[in-house]
Amino acid sequence: MASTAPDASQDQESIKNSSIKFRSVKTLAESPELTSIPSSYTFTTNPDDELVTDPDDDDPIPVIDYSLLFIGTPDQRAKTIRDIGRACEQWGFFMLINHCVPKSLMEKLVDQVFAFFNLKEEEKQEYAGSKNVTDPIRYGTSFNPSMDKVKFWRDFIKIIVHPEFHSPDKPPGFRDTCAEYCRKTRKLGRELLKGISESLGLEADYIDRTMNLDHGLQMIAANLYSPCPQPELAMGMPPHSDHGLLNLLIQNGVCGLQVLHNNRWINVTSTPNCFVVLVSDHLEIVSNGKYKSVVHRAVVSNKATRISVATVVAPSMDTVVEPASELIDNETNPAAYVGMRHKDYMELQRTNHLYGKSVLNQVRI
Ligand code: OGA
Ligand code: NI
């Protein structure tokens, strides 16, 4: 018999009798007898969703040269800000090159994340914790296993790194690398948000100030997508948009990210030394819908292990996020979203199925 997925009840039994709280995808993927995925991981895609392509030559993925915001001529800077605005409006994301984060630091972070996932399961599961979104460190699998109808082929660690810095102490060196990476990406995110504010016709520090970014939430979500014996049946992460203002994503050279653009799934490459910058829900709200948070997903493969690290730059937990009053006109452009405290928004995300823009739709007027 070819199909020999580990018996779930036996598995539950061994979980009950140890310090292991759940079975990670990595454990499952490494079980020698695995030739097919358990049915709990079988993801049925909507055939309407299934137009998957590489970007068209005449509509390429936008690439922004970050350095031009600082060392460019005034014309180059103005054009870069316009390009950022157009990318946020038309794609909801862009690739960022010539940024201020050293390539060696990006690679070191990915190596450390790999090393974390390679710790013994017992060691990682010290961070399995409760299900609270404000837990500073959460190691887990799928998205929200108690809510997910189908499990996703993904393990993760989520770490809150600002306003207070947290980090696992293992593996050695993780904490220092993570701290440095977070400092650098935080600066990058805030600078980008200045350009984005300007692109909306607002003062450069508008978003920084009104979203209280001095006390802003910053979170790292590192994802591990282990090789999957039936990649066409499983999903690493389902279609969703992110909470927060921006998500700065890096990858380990293995592709898997797809974004929804004009009703087609577009493959995004994993380019070294490049950030994928995703417009997230709170930026859509602040811009009153001018900029669209991008719906994206992660597919898996049967060949390579994929790692991605998302850095979410978000308002402070207590900020009530609402459309910028400067962008609203009651007659011609009324507010399209109700205000909601960031913390409540995150809670809403936790208690909902992760699918498309289901959370954002709840604050839409
Ligand atoms: C995320 C995410 C996509 C990826 O962490 O929010 O969408 O490619 N990740 O791993
Ligand atoms: Ni995401």
Coordinates of C-alpha atoms and ligand atoms in Angstrom, one line a residue:
M1 CA 0.0 0.0 0.0
A2 CA 1.5 3.3 -1.0
S3 CA -0.5 5.6 1.3
T4 CA 1.1 5.3 4.8
A5 CA 0.4 8.6 6.5
P6 CA 1.1 8.2 10.2
D7 CA -2.0 7.1 12.1
A8 CA -3.5 10.2 13.7
S9 CA -4.8 8.5 16.9
Q10 CA -1.5 6.9 17.6
D11 CA 0.1 10.2 17.1
Q12 CA -2.3 12.0 19.5
E13 CA -1.5 9.3 22.1
S14 CA 2.3 9.9 21.9
I15 CA 1.6 13.7 22.0
K16 CA -0.4 13.3 25.2
N17 CA 2.4 11.3 26.9
S18 CA 5.2 13.8 26.4
S19 CA 6.1 17.5 26.6
I20 CA 5.1 17.8 23.0
K21 CA 1.9 19.8 22.7
F22 CA 1.4 19.4 18.9
R23 CA 2.8 17.6 15.9
S24 CA 4.8 20.0 13.7
V25 CA 4.8 19.7 10.0
K26 CA 8.5 19.2 10.2
T27 CA 8.1 16.1 12.3
L28 CA 5.5 14.8 10.0
A29 CA 7.5 15.6 6.8
E30 CA 10.5 13.8 8.3
S31 CA 8.7 10.6 9.2
P32 CA 10.3 8.0 6.9
E33 CA 7.1 6.2 6.0
L34 CA 5.4 9.4 4.7
T35 CA 4.4 9.1 1.1
S36 CA 1.1 10.9 1.2
I37 CA -0.3 13.7 3.3
P38 CA -2.9 13.1 6.1
S39 CA -6.4 14.1 4.9
S40 CA -6.4 16.9 7.5
Y41 CA -3.9 18.8 5.3
T42 CA -5.8 18.4 2.0
F43 CA -6.6 21.8 0.8
T44 CA -9.3 22.1 -1.9
T45 CA -8.6 25.2 -4.0
N46 CA -11.4 27.0 -5.8
P47 CA -10.8 26.3 -9.5
D48 CA -11.6 30.0 -10.2
D49 CA -8.5 30.8 -8.2
E50 CA -6.3 28.7 -10.2
L51 CA -4.9 31.0 -12.8
V52 CA -1.2 31.0 -11.8
T53 CA 1.4 32.7 -14.0
D54 CA 4.7 34.5 -13.9
P55 CA 4.4 38.3 -14.3
D56 CA 3.7 39.6 -17.8
D57 CA 6.6 41.4 -19.5
D58 CA 4.3 44.4 -20.1
D59 CA 3.1 44.6 -16.5
P60 CA 6.2 43.7 -14.4
I61 CA 6.3 43.5 -10.6
P62 CA 7.3 47.0 -9.4
V63 CA 10.9 47.4 -8.2
I64 CA 11.7 50.3 -5.9
D65 CA 15.3 51.5 -5.4
Y66 CA 15.3 52.6 -1.8
S67 CA 18.6 54.5 -2.1
L68 CA 17.0 57.1 -4.4
L69 CA 14.9 58.4 -1.5
F70 CA 18.2 59.6 0.1
I71 CA 20.9 60.0 -2.5
G72 CA 18.9 60.7 -5.6
T73 CA 18.4 64.0 -7.2
P74 CA 15.2 65.8 -6.2
D75 CA 13.6 64.6 -9.5
Q76 CA 14.7 61.0 -8.8
R77 CA 13.3 61.2 -5.3
A78 CA 10.0 62.6 -6.5
K79 CA 9.7 59.9 -9.1
T80 CA 10.6 57.2 -6.6
I81 CA 7.7 58.4 -4.3
R82 CA 5.3 58.4 -7.2
D83 CA 6.5 54.9 -8.1
I84 CA 5.9 53.7 -4.5
G85 CA 2.4 55.2 -4.6
R86 CA 1.6 53.5 -7.9
A87 CA 2.9 50.2 -6.7
C88 CA 0.8 50.4 -3.5
E89 CA -2.3 51.4 -5.5
Q90 CA -2.0 48.9 -8.4
W91 CA -0.2 45.9 -6.9
G92 CA -0.3 46.3 -3.1
F93 CA 3.4 45.3 -3.0
F94 CA 6.8 45.9 -4.5
M95 CA 10.3 44.5 -4.4
L96 CA 12.8 46.8 -2.6
I97 CA 16.4 46.9 -3.6
N98 CA 19.4 49.0 -2.5
H99 CA 18.0 49.2 1.0
C100 CA 19.9 49.7 4.2
V101 CA 19.9 46.2 5.6
P102 CA 23.2 44.4 5.0
K103 CA 22.9 41.2 2.9
S104 CA 25.1 39.3 5.4
L105 CA 22.6 40.2 8.2
M106 CA 19.6 39.0 6.1
E107 CA 21.4 35.7 5.4
K108 CA 22.5 35.3 9.0
L109 CA 18.9 35.8 10.2
V110 CA 17.7 33.1 7.8
D111 CA 20.4 30.7 9.0
Q112 CA 19.4 31.4 12.6
V113 CA 15.8 30.7 11.8
F114 CA 16.8 27.4 10.2
A115 CA 18.8 26.6 13.3
F116 CA 15.8 27.4 15.5
F117 CA 13.6 25.0 13.6
N118 CA 16.3 22.4 13.8
L119 CA 16.2 22.4 17.6
K120 CA 14.6 19.4 19.2
E121 CA 10.9 19.5 19.2
E122 CA 10.8 19.6 23.0
E123 CA 13.0 22.7 23.1
K124 CA 10.9 24.5 20.5
Q125 CA 7.7 23.6 22.2
E126 CA 8.7 25.4 25.4
Y127 CA 7.4 28.3 23.3
A128 CA 4.1 26.6 22.2
G129 CA 2.4 28.8 24.9
S130 CA -1.2 29.9 25.0
K131 CA -3.1 31.1 22.1
N132 CA -3.0 34.8 23.0
V133 CA -2.0 37.1 20.2
T134 CA 0.0 39.2 22.7
D135 CA 2.1 36.3 23.8
P136 CA 5.7 37.5 23.1
I137 CA 6.9 34.3 21.6
R138 CA 4.7 31.7 19.9
Y139 CA 5.9 28.5 18.2
G140 CA 3.1 26.8 16.3
T141 CA 1.9 25.1 13.2
S142 CA -0.8 25.8 10.6
F143 CA -2.3 29.2 11.4
N144 CA -4.7 28.7 14.2
P145 CA -5.2 24.9 14.5
S146 CA -8.3 25.2 16.7
M147 CA -10.0 27.3 13.9
D148 CA -8.5 26.0 10.7
K149 CA -10.8 23.6 8.9
V150 CA -7.8 22.3 7.0
K151 CA -4.3 22.4 8.4
F152 CA -1.6 24.3 6.5
W153 CA 1.8 22.8 5.7
R154 CA 3.7 25.3 7.8
D155 CA 5.4 25.7 11.1
F156 CA 6.1 29.1 12.5
I157 CA 7.6 31.1 15.3
K158 CA 6.2 34.6 16.0
I159 CA 8.1 37.0 18.1
I160 CA 7.1 40.4 19.3
V161 CA 10.2 42.6 19.1
H162 CA 8.9 46.1 19.7
P163 CA 8.0 48.1 21.8
E164 CA 9.6 45.5 24.0
F165 CA 12.2 43.2 22.5
H166 CA 11.7 39.4 23.1
S167 CA 13.6 36.5 21.6
P168 CA 14.2 32.8 22.3
D169 CA 17.5 32.2 23.9
K170 CA 18.2 29.2 21.7
P171 CA 20.0 28.6 19.3
P172 CA 23.1 30.5 20.4
G173 CA 23.4 33.8 18.6
F174 CA 19.7 33.9 17.7
R175 CA 18.9 36.8 20.1
D176 CA 21.7 39.1 18.9
T177 CA 21.1 38.5 15.2
C178 CA 17.4 39.0 15.7
A179 CA 17.9 42.2 17.7
E180 CA 20.1 43.7 15.0
Y181 CA 17.9 42.6 12.2
C182 CA 14.8 44.1 13.9
R183 CA 16.5 47.4 14.6
K184 CA 17.5 47.7 10.9
T185 CA 14.1 46.6 9.5
R186 CA 12.3 48.9 11.9
K187 CA 14.2 51.9 10.5
L188 CA 13.6 50.7 7.0
G189 CA 9.9 50.3 7.6
R190 CA 9.5 53.8 9.2
E191 CA 11.5 55.5 6.4
L192 CA 9.4 53.7 3.8
L193 CA 6.2 54.9 5.5
K194 CA 7.5 58.4 5.3
G195 CA 7.7 58.0 1.5
I196 CA 4.3 56.4 1.5
S197 CA 2.8 59.3 3.5
E198 CA 4.2 61.7 1.0
S199 CA 2.8 59.6 -1.9
L200 CA -0.6 60.1 -0.4
G201 CA -0.1 63.8 -0.2
L202 CA 0.3 63.8 3.6
E203 CA 3.2 65.2 5.6
A204 CA 6.1 62.8 5.6
D205 CA 5.7 61.9 9.3
Y206 CA 1.9 61.6 9.2
I207 CA 1.7 57.8 9.5
D208 CA 4.6 57.6 11.9
R209 CA 2.9 60.2 14.2
T210 CA -0.7 59.1 14.0
M211 CA 0.1 55.4 14.2
N212 CA 2.3 56.0 17.3
L213 CA 5.2 54.2 15.8
D214 CA 7.5 55.2 18.6
H215 CA 5.5 52.6 20.5
G216 CA 4.5 50.6 17.4
L217 CA 4.1 46.9 17.4
Q218 CA 6.8 45.1 15.4
M219 CA 6.6 41.4 15.0
I220 CA 8.7 38.8 13.3
A221 CA 7.0 35.7 11.9
A222 CA 9.4 33.1 10.6
N223 CA 7.8 30.4 8.5
L224 CA 9.2 26.9 7.8
Y225 CA 7.7 25.1 4.8
S226 CA 9.1 21.5 4.9
P227 CA 9.1 19.5 1.7
C228 CA 5.7 18.0 1.0
P229 CA 5.1 14.7 -0.7
Q230 CA 1.9 16.0 -2.4
P231 CA 2.4 19.7 -2.9
E232 CA -0.5 20.1 -5.2
L233 CA -2.9 19.0 -2.4
A234 CA -1.5 21.1 0.4
M235 CA -1.1 24.8 1.1
G236 CA 1.6 26.5 3.1
M237 CA -0.5 29.6 3.9
P238 CA -3.9 30.2 2.4
P239 CA -4.9 33.4 0.6
H240 CA -4.8 36.3 3.2
S241 CA -3.8 39.8 3.7
D242 CA -1.7 40.9 6.7
H243 CA -2.5 43.1 9.7
G244 CA -0.3 46.1 10.3
L245 CA 1.0 48.7 7.9
L246 CA 3.8 47.0 6.0
N247 CA 5.2 43.5 5.9
L248 CA 8.8 43.3 4.9
L249 CA 9.4 39.7 3.7
I250 CA 12.6 37.9 3.0
Q251 CA 13.1 34.3 1.8
N252 CA 15.8 31.7 1.6
G253 CA 16.1 31.5 -2.2
V254 CA 13.2 29.0 -2.6
C255 CA 10.1 30.3 -4.3
G256 CA 6.5 29.8 -3.0
L257 CA 5.0 33.2 -2.5
Q258 CA 2.1 34.1 -4.9
V259 CA 0.2 37.4 -4.9
L260 CA -3.2 38.0 -6.3
H261 CA -3.1 40.6 -9.1
N262 CA -6.0 41.3 -11.5
N263 CA -7.6 38.0 -10.4
R264 CA -4.5 36.0 -11.2
W265 CA -2.0 34.4 -8.9
I266 CA 1.5 35.7 -9.8
N267 CA 4.6 33.9 -8.8
V268 CA 7.0 36.1 -6.9
T269 CA 10.7 35.2 -7.2
S270 CA 12.9 34.8 -4.2
T271 CA 15.6 37.3 -5.1
P272 CA 18.7 37.6 -2.9
N273 CA 19.2 40.8 -1.0
C274 CA 15.7 42.0 -1.8
F275 CA 12.7 42.7 0.4
V276 CA 9.2 41.9 -0.7
V277 CA 7.2 44.8 0.8
L278 CA 3.5 44.0 1.2
V279 CA 0.9 46.7 1.8
S280 CA -1.1 45.5 4.9
D281 CA -4.6 46.1 6.1
H282 CA -3.9 49.1 8.3
L283 CA -2.3 51.0 5.5
E284 CA -5.3 50.3 3.4
I285 CA -7.5 51.7 6.2
V286 CA -5.4 54.8 6.7
S287 CA -5.3 55.5 3.0
N288 CA -9.1 55.0 2.9
G289 CA -8.8 52.3 0.4
K290 CA -6.6 54.1 -2.1
Y291 CA -3.8 51.6 -1.3
K292 CA -4.9 48.0 -1.2
S293 CA -3.5 45.4 1.1
V294 CA -2.4 42.6 -1.1
V295 CA -3.9 39.1 -0.9
H296 CA -1.1 36.5 -1.0
R297 CA -0.5 32.9 -0.2
A298 CA 2.4 30.4 0.1
V299 CA 2.5 27.2 -1.9
V300 CA 4.7 24.3 -1.1
S301 CA 7.0 22.0 -3.0
N302 CA 8.3 18.4 -2.7
K303 CA 11.9 19.4 -3.3
A304 CA 13.3 22.0 -1.1
T305 CA 12.7 23.4 2.4
R306 CA 11.5 26.9 2.2
I307 CA 12.0 29.6 4.9
S308 CA 10.4 33.1 4.9
V309 CA 10.7 35.7 7.5
A310 CA 8.0 38.4 7.7
T311 CA 8.6 41.6 9.7
V312 CA 5.3 43.3 10.4
V313 CA 5.6 47.0 11.1
A314 CA 2.3 48.0 12.8
P315 CA 0.6 50.7 14.8
S316 CA 0.9 50.6 18.6
M317 CA -1.5 48.2 20.2
D318 CA -3.7 51.0 21.5
T319 CA -3.9 53.1 18.3
V320 CA -7.4 53.3 16.9
V321 CA -6.7 52.9 13.2
E322 CA -9.1 54.8 10.9
P323 CA -8.9 56.6 7.5
A324 CA -6.7 59.8 7.6
S325 CA -9.1 62.7 8.0
E326 CA -7.1 64.6 5.5
L327 CA -8.0 62.1 2.8
I328 CA -11.7 62.1 3.5
D329 CA -14.4 64.3 2.1
N330 CA -17.9 63.5 3.3
E331 CA -19.4 64.4 0.0
T332 CA -17.0 63.0 -2.5
N333 CA -14.8 60.5 -0.6
P334 CA -16.5 59.4 2.7
A335 CA -14.7 57.2 5.2
A336 CA -14.8 53.6 3.9
Y337 CA -13.8 51.9 7.2
V338 CA -14.7 52.3 10.8
G339 CA -11.9 52.9 13.4
M340 CA -10.8 50.0 15.4
R341 CA -8.1 49.6 18.0
H342 CA -5.1 47.6 16.6
K343 CA -5.3 45.1 19.5
D344 CA -8.9 44.4 18.8
Y345 CA -8.2 43.9 15.1
M346 CA -5.5 41.3 15.9
E347 CA -7.9 39.5 18.2
L348 CA -10.5 39.5 15.4
Q349 CA -7.9 37.9 13.1
R350 CA -7.1 35.3 15.7
T351 CA -10.8 34.3 16.0
N352 CA -11.5 34.2 12.3
H353 CA -10.6 31.8 9.6
L354 CA -7.6 33.1 7.7
Y355 CA -9.0 33.6 4.3
G356 CA -8.7 36.5 1.9
K357 CA -9.7 39.8 3.4
S358 CA -12.3 38.4 5.9
V359 CA -11.0 40.5 8.8
L360 CA -10.7 43.7 6.9
N361 CA -14.2 43.3 5.5
Q362 CA -15.5 43.5 9.0
V363 CA -14.4 47.1 9.4
R364 CA -15.4 48.1 5.9
I365 CA -18.4 50.5 5.8
Ligands
OGA1 C1 3.1 35.8 6.2 C2 3.1 35.3 4.8 C3 4.2 34.3 3.0 C4 5.4 33.4 2.7 O1 4.0 35.4 7.0 O2 2.2 36.6 6.5 O3 2.2 35.6 4.1 O4 5.8 33.5 1.5 N1 4.2 34.6 4.4 O5 5.9 32.7 3.6
NI2 NI 1.1 37.2 5.0

